[in-house]
XYZ file of C-alpha atoms in Angstrom:
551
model
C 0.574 -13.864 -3.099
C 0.842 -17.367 -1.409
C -0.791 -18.692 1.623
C 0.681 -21.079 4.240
C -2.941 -22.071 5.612
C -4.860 -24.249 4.174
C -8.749 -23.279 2.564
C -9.944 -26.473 5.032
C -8.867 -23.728 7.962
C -9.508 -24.815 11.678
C -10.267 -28.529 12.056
C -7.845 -30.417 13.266
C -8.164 -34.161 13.302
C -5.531 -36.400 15.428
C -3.142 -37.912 12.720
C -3.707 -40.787 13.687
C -7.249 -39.933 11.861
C -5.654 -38.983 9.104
C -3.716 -42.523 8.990
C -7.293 -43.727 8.516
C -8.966 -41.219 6.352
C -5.672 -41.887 3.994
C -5.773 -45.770 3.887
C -7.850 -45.927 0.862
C -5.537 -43.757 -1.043
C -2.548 -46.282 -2.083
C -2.579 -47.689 -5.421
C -4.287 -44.994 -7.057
C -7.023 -47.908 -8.431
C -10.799 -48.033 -7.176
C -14.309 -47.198 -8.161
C -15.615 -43.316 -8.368
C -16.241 -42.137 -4.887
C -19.679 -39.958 -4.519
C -17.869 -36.805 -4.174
C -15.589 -37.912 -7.965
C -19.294 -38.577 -9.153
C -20.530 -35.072 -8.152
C -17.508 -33.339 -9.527
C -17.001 -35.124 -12.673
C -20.853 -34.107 -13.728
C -20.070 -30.080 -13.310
C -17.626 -28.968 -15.567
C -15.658 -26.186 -13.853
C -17.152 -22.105 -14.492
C -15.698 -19.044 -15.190
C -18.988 -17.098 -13.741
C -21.986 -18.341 -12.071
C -25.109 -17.520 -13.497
C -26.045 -13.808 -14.511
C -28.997 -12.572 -12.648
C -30.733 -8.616 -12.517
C -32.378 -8.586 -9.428
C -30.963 -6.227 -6.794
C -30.295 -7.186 -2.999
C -30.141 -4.962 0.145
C -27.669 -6.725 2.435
C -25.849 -9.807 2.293
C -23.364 -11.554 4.443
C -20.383 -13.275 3.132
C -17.112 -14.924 4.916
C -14.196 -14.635 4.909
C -12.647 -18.257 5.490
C -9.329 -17.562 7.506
C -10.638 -15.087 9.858
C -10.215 -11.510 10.863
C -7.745 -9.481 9.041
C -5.086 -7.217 10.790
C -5.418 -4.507 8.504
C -7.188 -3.588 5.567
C -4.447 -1.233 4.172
C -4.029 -2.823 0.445
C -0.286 -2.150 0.884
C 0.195 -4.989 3.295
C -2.716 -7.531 2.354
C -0.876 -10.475 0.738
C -3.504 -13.556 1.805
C -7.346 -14.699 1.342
C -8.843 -13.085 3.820
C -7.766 -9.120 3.439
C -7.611 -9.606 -0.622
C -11.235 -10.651 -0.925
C -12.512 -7.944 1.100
C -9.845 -5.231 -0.306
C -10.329 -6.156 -3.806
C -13.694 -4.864 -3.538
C -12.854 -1.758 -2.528
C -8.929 -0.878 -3.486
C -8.264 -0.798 -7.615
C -5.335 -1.560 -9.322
C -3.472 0.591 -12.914
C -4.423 -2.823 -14.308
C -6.907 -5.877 -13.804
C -6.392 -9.717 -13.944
C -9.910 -10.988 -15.391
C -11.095 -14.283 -14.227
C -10.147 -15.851 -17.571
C -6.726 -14.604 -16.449
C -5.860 -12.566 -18.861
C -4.679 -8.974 -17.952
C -5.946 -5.475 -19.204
C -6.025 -1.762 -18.772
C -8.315 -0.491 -15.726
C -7.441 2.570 -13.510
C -4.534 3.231 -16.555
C -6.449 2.953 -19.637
C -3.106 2.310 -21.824
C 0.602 1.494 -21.388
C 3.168 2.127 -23.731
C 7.162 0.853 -23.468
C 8.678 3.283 -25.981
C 12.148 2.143 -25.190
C 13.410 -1.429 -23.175
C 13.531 0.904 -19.679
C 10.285 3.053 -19.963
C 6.731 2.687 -19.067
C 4.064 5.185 -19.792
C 0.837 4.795 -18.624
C -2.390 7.153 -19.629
C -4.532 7.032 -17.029
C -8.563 7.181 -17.296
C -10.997 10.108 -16.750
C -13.903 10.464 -14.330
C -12.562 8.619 -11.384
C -12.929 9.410 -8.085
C -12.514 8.652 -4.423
C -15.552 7.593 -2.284
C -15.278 10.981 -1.129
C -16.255 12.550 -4.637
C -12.864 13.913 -5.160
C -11.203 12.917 -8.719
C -8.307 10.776 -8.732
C -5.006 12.603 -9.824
C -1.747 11.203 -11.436
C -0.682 12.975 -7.961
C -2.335 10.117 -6.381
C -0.957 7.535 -8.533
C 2.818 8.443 -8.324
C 2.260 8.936 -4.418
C 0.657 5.391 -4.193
C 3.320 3.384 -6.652
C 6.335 5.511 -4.636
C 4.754 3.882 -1.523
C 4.971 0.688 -2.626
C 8.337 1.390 -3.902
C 9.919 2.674 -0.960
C 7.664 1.741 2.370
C 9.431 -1.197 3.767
C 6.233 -2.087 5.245
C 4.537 -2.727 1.679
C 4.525 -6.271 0.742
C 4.951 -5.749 -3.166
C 8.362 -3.237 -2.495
C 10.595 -6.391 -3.814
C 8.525 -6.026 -7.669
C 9.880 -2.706 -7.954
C 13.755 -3.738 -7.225
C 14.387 -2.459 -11.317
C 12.477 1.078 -11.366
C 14.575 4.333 -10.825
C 11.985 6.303 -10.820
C 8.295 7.387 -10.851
C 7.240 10.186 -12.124
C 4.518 12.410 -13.477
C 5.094 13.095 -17.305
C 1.393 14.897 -17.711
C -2.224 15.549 -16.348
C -3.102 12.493 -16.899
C -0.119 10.536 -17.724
C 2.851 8.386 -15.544
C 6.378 7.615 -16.299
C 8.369 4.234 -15.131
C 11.781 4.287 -15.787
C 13.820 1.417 -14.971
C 17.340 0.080 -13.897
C 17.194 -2.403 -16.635
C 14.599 -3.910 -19.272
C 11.625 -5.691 -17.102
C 8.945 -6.862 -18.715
C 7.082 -8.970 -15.947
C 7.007 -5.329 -13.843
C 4.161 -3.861 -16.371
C 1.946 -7.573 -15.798
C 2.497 -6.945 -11.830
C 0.591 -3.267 -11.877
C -2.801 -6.068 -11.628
C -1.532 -7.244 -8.122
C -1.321 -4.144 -5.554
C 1.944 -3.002 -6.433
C -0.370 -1.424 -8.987
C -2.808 -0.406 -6.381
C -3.987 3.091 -6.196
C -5.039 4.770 -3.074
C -5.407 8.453 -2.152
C -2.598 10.546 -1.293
C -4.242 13.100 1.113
C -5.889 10.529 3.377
C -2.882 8.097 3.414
C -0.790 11.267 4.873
C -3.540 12.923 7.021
C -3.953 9.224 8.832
C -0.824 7.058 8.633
C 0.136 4.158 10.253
C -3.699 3.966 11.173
C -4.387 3.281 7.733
C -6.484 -0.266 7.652
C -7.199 -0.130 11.222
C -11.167 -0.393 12.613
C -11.173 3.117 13.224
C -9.709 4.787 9.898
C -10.116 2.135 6.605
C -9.172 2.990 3.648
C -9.807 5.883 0.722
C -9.720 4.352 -2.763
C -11.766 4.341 -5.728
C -13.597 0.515 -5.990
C -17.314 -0.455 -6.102
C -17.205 -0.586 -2.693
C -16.370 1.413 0.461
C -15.236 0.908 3.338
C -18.388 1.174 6.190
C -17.422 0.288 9.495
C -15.465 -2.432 10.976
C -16.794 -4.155 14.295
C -14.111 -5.807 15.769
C -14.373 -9.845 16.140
C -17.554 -9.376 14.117
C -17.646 -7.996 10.679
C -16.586 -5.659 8.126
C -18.750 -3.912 6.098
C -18.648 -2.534 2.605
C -21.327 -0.219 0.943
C -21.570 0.055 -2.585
C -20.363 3.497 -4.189
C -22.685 4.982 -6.686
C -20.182 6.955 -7.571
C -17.891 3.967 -9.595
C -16.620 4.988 -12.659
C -17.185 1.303 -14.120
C -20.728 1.137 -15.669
C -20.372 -2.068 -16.964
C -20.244 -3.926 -13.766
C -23.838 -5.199 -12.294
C -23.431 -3.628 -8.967
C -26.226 -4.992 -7.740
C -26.080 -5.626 -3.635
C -25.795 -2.184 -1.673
C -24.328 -4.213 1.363
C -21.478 -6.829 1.946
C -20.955 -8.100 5.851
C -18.160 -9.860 5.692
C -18.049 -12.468 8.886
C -14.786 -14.517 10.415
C -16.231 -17.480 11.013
C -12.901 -20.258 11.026
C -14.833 -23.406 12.407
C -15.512 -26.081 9.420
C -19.189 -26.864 11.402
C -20.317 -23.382 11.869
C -19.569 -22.250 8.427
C -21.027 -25.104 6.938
C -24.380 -24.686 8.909
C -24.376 -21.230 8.417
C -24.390 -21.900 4.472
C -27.359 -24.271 4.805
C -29.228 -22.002 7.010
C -28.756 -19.175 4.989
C -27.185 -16.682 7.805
C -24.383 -16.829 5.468
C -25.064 -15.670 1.717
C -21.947 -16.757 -0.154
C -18.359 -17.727 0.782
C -15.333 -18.590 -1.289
C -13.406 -21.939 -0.642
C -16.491 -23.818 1.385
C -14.945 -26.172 3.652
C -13.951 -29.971 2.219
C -15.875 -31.264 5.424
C -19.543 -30.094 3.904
C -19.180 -30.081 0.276
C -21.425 -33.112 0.043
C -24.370 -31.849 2.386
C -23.654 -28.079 0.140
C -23.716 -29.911 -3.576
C -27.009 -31.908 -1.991
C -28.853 -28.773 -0.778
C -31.391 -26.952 -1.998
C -30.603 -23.713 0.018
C -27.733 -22.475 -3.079
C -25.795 -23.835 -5.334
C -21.638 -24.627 -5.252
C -19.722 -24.225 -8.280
C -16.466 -24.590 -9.112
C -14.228 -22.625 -11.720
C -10.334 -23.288 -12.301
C -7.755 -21.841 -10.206
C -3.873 -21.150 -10.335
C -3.711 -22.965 -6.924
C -1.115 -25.725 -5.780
C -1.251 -27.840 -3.099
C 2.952 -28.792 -3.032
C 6.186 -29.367 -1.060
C 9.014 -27.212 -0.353
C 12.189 -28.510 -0.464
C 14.028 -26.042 2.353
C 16.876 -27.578 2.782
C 19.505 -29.183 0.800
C 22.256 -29.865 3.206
C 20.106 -33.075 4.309
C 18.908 -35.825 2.222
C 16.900 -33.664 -0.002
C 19.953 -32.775 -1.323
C 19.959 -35.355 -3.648
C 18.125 -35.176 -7.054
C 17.791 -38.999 -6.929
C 15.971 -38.780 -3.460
C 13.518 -35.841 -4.063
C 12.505 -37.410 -7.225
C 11.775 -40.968 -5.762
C 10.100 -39.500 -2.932
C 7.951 -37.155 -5.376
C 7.265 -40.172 -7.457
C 6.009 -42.732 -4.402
C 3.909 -40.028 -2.930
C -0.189 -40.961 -4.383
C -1.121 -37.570 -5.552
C -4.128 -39.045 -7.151
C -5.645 -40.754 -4.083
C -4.721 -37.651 -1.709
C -6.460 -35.508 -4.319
C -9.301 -37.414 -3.846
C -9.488 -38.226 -0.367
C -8.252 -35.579 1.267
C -9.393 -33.185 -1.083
C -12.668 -34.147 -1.955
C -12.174 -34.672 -5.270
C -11.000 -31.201 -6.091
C -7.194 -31.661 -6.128
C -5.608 -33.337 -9.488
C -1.747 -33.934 -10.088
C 0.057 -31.294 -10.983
C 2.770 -32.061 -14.365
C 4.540 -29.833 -13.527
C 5.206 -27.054 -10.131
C 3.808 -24.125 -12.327
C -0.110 -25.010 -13.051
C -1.863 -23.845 -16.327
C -3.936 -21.245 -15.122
C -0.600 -18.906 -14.949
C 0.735 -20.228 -18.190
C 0.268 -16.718 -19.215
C 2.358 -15.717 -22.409
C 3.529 -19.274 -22.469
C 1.103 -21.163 -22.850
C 2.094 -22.379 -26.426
C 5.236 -23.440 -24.961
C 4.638 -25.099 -21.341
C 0.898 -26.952 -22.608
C 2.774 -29.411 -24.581
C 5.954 -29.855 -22.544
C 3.474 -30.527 -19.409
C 1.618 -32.566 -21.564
C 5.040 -34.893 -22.536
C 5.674 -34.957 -18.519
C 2.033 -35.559 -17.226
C 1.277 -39.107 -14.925
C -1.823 -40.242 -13.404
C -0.213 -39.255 -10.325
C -0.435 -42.942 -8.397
C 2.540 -44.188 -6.363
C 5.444 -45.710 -8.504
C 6.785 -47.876 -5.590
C 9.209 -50.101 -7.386
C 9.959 -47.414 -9.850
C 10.854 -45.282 -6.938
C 12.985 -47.801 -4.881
C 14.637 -48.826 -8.058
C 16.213 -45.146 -8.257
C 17.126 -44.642 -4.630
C 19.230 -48.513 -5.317
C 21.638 -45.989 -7.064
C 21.788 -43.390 -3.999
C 24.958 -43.815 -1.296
C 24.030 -45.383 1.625
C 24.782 -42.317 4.024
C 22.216 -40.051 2.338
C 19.697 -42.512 2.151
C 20.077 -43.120 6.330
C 19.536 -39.028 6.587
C 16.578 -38.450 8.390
C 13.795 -36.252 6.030
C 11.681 -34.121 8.306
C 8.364 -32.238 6.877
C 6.716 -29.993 8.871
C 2.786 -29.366 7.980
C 0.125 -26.885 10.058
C -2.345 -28.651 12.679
C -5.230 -28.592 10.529
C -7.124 -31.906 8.507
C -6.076 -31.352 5.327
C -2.585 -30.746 5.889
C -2.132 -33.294 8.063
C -3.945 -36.036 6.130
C -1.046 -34.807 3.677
C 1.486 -35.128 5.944
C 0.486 -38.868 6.630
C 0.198 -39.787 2.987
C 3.933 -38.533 2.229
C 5.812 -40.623 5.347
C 3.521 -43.446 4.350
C 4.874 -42.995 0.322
C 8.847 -42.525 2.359
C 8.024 -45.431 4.621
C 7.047 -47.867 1.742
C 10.773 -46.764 -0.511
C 13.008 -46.901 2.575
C 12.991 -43.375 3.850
C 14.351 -42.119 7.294
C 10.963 -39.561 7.642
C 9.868 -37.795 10.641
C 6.510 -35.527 10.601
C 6.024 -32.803 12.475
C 2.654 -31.323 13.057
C 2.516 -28.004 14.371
C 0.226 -25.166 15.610
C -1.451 -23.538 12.532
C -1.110 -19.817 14.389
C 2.948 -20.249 14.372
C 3.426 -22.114 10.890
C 4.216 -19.150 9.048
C 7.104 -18.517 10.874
C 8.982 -22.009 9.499
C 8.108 -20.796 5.761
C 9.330 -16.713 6.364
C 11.714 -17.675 9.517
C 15.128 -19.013 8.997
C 15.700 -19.790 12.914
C 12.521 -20.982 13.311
C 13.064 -23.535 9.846
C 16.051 -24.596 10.752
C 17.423 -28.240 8.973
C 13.645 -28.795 8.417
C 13.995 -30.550 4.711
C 10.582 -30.465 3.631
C 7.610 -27.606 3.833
C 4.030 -28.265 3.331
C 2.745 -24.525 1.307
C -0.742 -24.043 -0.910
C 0.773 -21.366 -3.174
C -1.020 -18.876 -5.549
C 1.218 -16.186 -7.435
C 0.663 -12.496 -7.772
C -0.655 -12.672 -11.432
C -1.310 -15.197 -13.803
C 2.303 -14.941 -15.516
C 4.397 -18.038 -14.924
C 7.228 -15.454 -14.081
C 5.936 -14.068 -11.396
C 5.559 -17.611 -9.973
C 8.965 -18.904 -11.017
C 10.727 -15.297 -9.165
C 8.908 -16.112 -5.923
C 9.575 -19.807 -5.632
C 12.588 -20.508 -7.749
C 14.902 -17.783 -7.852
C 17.283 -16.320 -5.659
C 15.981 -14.091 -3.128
C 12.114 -15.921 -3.746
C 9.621 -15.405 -0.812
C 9.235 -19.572 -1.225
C 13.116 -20.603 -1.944
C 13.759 -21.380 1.238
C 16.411 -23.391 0.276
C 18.068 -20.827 -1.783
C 18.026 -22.680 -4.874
C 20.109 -20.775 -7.981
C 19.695 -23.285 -10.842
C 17.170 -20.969 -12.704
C 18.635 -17.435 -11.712
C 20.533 -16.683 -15.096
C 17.746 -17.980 -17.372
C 14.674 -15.977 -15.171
C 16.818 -12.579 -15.361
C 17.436 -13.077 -19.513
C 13.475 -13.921 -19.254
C 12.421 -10.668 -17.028
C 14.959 -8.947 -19.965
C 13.470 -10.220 -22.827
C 10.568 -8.307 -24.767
C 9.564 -10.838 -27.225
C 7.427 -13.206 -26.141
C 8.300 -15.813 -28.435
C 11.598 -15.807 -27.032
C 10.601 -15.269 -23.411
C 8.444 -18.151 -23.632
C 11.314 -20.549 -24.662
C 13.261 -19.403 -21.539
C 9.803 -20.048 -19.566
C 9.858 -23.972 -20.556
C 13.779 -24.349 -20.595
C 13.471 -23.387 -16.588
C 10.295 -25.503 -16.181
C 12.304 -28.277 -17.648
C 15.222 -27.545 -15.319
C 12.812 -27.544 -12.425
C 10.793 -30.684 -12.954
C 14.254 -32.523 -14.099
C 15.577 -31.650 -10.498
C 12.518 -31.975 -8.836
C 13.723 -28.762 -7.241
C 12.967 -26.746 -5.427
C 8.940 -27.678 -5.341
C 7.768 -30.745 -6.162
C 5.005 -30.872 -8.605
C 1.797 -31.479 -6.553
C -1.264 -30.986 -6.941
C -3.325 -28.245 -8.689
C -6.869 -27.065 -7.005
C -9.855 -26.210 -8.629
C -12.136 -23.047 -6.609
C -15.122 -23.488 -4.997
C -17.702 -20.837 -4.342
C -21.409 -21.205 -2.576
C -24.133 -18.916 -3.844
C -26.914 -18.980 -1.809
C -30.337 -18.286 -3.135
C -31.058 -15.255 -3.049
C -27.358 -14.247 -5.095
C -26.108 -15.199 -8.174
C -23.018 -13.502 -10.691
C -20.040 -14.224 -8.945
C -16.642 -15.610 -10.717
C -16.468 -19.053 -9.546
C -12.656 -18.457 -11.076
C -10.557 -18.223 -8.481
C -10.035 -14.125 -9.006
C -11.138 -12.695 -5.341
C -7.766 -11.413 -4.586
C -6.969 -8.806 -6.512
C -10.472 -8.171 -8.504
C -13.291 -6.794 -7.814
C -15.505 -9.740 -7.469
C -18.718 -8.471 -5.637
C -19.555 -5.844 -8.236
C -20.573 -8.939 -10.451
C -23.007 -10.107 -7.682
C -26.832 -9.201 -8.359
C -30.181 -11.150 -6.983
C -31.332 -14.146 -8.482
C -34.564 -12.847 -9.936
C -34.111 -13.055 -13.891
């Protein structure tokens, strides 16, 4: 659902690096670098280019590493997702347009404001031929309802009950009206796995030696530890439609910027999702694949974790926000593929309310350069003892982040900020972001965030809400508007609420900052073509769309 680590992954440049890399970024002015030139001709893609041919074997990695598990229940980041989504299907599908439909439930209804009935479809089955039963859905959603160690257990804090209401049919009944809960069944909290291998094998479910039983286009093959894990398509998969066209998927952990980049060129890797920054020039200028890039609800942003320091003033979060040069960082330490966010939400999960938030973002939007004097003209109104307040960020040892890092003391240097940086191992940064004792006054939290689904509730209950994986700080300016929203069926309505938060949120500069919105990379090599360049490898089942690149 979010990810603390960065898609630039293990290089770590001294900041002091970063001071330099980031000293063309001030004043937002300046000719098109190469990389701006590159981008601006390739107009971001849904899909790469259909192809027909089939392929044997291919390798693809995994950016962040080796998983710890490939149980579905607990896979919440890029590297488990874009294997698991291959292979473990959800009651319903986000598409890489982001919209959401029926899959493993072919229909929903809500018959009254606290039930959910879901029909569920015909002819699927396990990898081991045997059909999948409403038996196996009830088990599966109960799981994630009531296994502590299930990441998606807090989306089901309104259902009472699961049940099965016929052969092929579900009933949801709920503790109150909740209509984001339907739109989640397309993360895994709608995930369906089988019952009878889940209790035969348990806790060694997702481990090297066991996998996983579930009904996607692929299954799981064998898992070599510090290696690979491979998938093998099933023949078996209900969904026709879908190419289906490479029998075999190695996926590698390769971390190192270098390596993966020269395995790309060379061709002992096929494909890969988020290519590293370092080597998207030599990648866009070689003739060994192709990189394309398709939109992405991704944000590059600030936390604000703590508002007993000088971040708890609205005044000082918004000058801050409004020095830092989220154009030039977007550029330079992005290569081009980071643009300022309007507002903390980005469009791709405008969802329902997109008729709503489009203009309001619109009536908000910048350029994102530095507003120095604009900025120290606001904090002239703040008290003297919270302006002396020490602001401390804390960002992950890697090159992106801390390029970032730099750029945001330099933007509270240049207003009159107190600002410390702290750089930290990227193995332990997690714990600041999920760890209160580890966090402690820190005011500021470097995060790239991505929600469960594109609905702009989803993202607003896990940063801005009470009780939000990312409100750290605890905010509760939004609580009583999001809970009317989750309430409300009519989407009309529901959308007001959406922008009437948004507005809250951006007015407060709380408890995000807008940042900066990505854009998704993906490298095709060759020999492969079909993939979404969208960023949808995290909950969808991406490789089936994959076929050679004979026409």
């Amino acid at each position: 659902m979010n990810s603390p680590h960065p898609r630039g992954r293990t290089a770590a440049f001294a900041v002091v690096a970063a001071t330099l890399v980031l000293a063309g970024c001030s004043g937002g002015g300046g000719g098109t670098t190469g990389t701006d030139a590159a981008k601006s001709s390739d107009a971001l893609t849904t899909f790469t280019p259909k192809g027909s041919g089939s392929v044997d074997k291919i390798t693809w990695n995994v950016f962040q590493g080796e998983p710890q598990t490939v149980d579905p229940f607990q896979s919440a980041d890029y590297t488990p997702n874009m294997i698991n989504s291959n292979m473990c299907e959800t009651l319903l599908a986000q598409t890489p347009d982001f919209k959401i439909k029926p899959n493993l439930a072919t229909s929903y209804t809500n018959p009254d404001p606290k039930t959910w009935v879901y029909k569920l479809r015909s002819g699927v089955t396990f990898w081991d031929g045997s059909p999948m039963t409403v038996d196996d859905v009830v088990w599966s959603m109960r799981h994630n309802m009531t296994d502590k160690s299930s990441f998606y257990g807090y989306l089901y804090a309104n259902v009472a009950s699961v049940t099965k209401s016929g052969t092929a049919e579900v009933t949801v009944k709920l503790k109150k009206p909740d209509y984001l809960f339907n739109d989640e069944l397309a993360s895994y909290a709608g995930v369906v796995v089988q019952k009878k291998f889940y209790e035969q094998h348990g806790k060694k479910v997702g481990t090297p030696g066991v996998g996983v039983m579930c009904t996607g286009p692929y299954k799981f093959a064998k898992w070599t530890r510090g290696q690979s894990i491979t998938a093998s398509r099933y023949d078996g998969y209900w969904n026709k439609s879908l190419p289906l066209k490479v029998k075999n998927i190695d996926f590698t952990f390769l971390t190192d910027d270098s390596a993966i980049t020269s395995g790309l060129l060379s061709g002992q890797i096929d494909g890969t999702y988020g290519p590293p920054m370092a080597g998207l020039s030599q990648l866009r200028a070689s003739s060994a694949g192709k990189l394309y890039s398709g939109p992405a609800p991704l944000a590059v942003t600030l936390v604000v974790a703590n508002h007993k320091g000088a971040m708890g003033n609205a005044d000082v979060r918004k000058a801050l926000q409004m020095a830092i040069d989220w154009k030039g960082i977007g550029k330079q330490v992005y290569g081009g593929e980071g643009t300022p966010a309007s507002l903390q939400t980005v469009p791709a999960v405008y969802g329902f309310a997109k008729d709503g938030l489009t203009p309001y973002a619109d009536s908000v939007k910048t350029d994102g350069t530095a507003k120095i004097d604009a900025a120290k003209k606001l904090l002239a109104g703040v008290p003297a003892d919270v302006k002396s307040k020490q602001i401390s960020l804390v960002v992950p040892q890697q090159a992106e982040t801390q390029q970032l890092g730099v750029g945001i003391k330099d933007a509270a240097d240049k207003i009159g900020l107190k600002f410390k940086l702290d750089v930290v191992p990227a193995t332990g940064y997690s714990n600041y972001l999920y760890d209160p004792a580890t966090r402690g006054s820190t005011d500021l939290l470097y995060t790239q965030f991505w929600p469960n689904i594109p609905n702009p509730l989803d993202w607003l209950g896990l940063t801005a809400v009470t009780g939000g994986t990312f409100n750290q700080s605890g905010y509760k300016g939004i609580d009583g508007l999001y809970a009317k929203a989750v309430g409300t069926k009519d989407e009309s309505a529901r959308s007001k609420l959406v922008v009437q938060m948004e507005t809250k949120l951006h007015d407060e500069m709380n408890p995000m900052f807008s940042g900066i919105q990505l854009t998704n990379d993906v490298w095709l090599g060759s020999k492969i073509t079909g993939a979404p360049a969208a960023f949808d490898y995290v909950y969808y089942p991406w490789a089936a769309h994959l076929t050679g690149s004979a026409k």
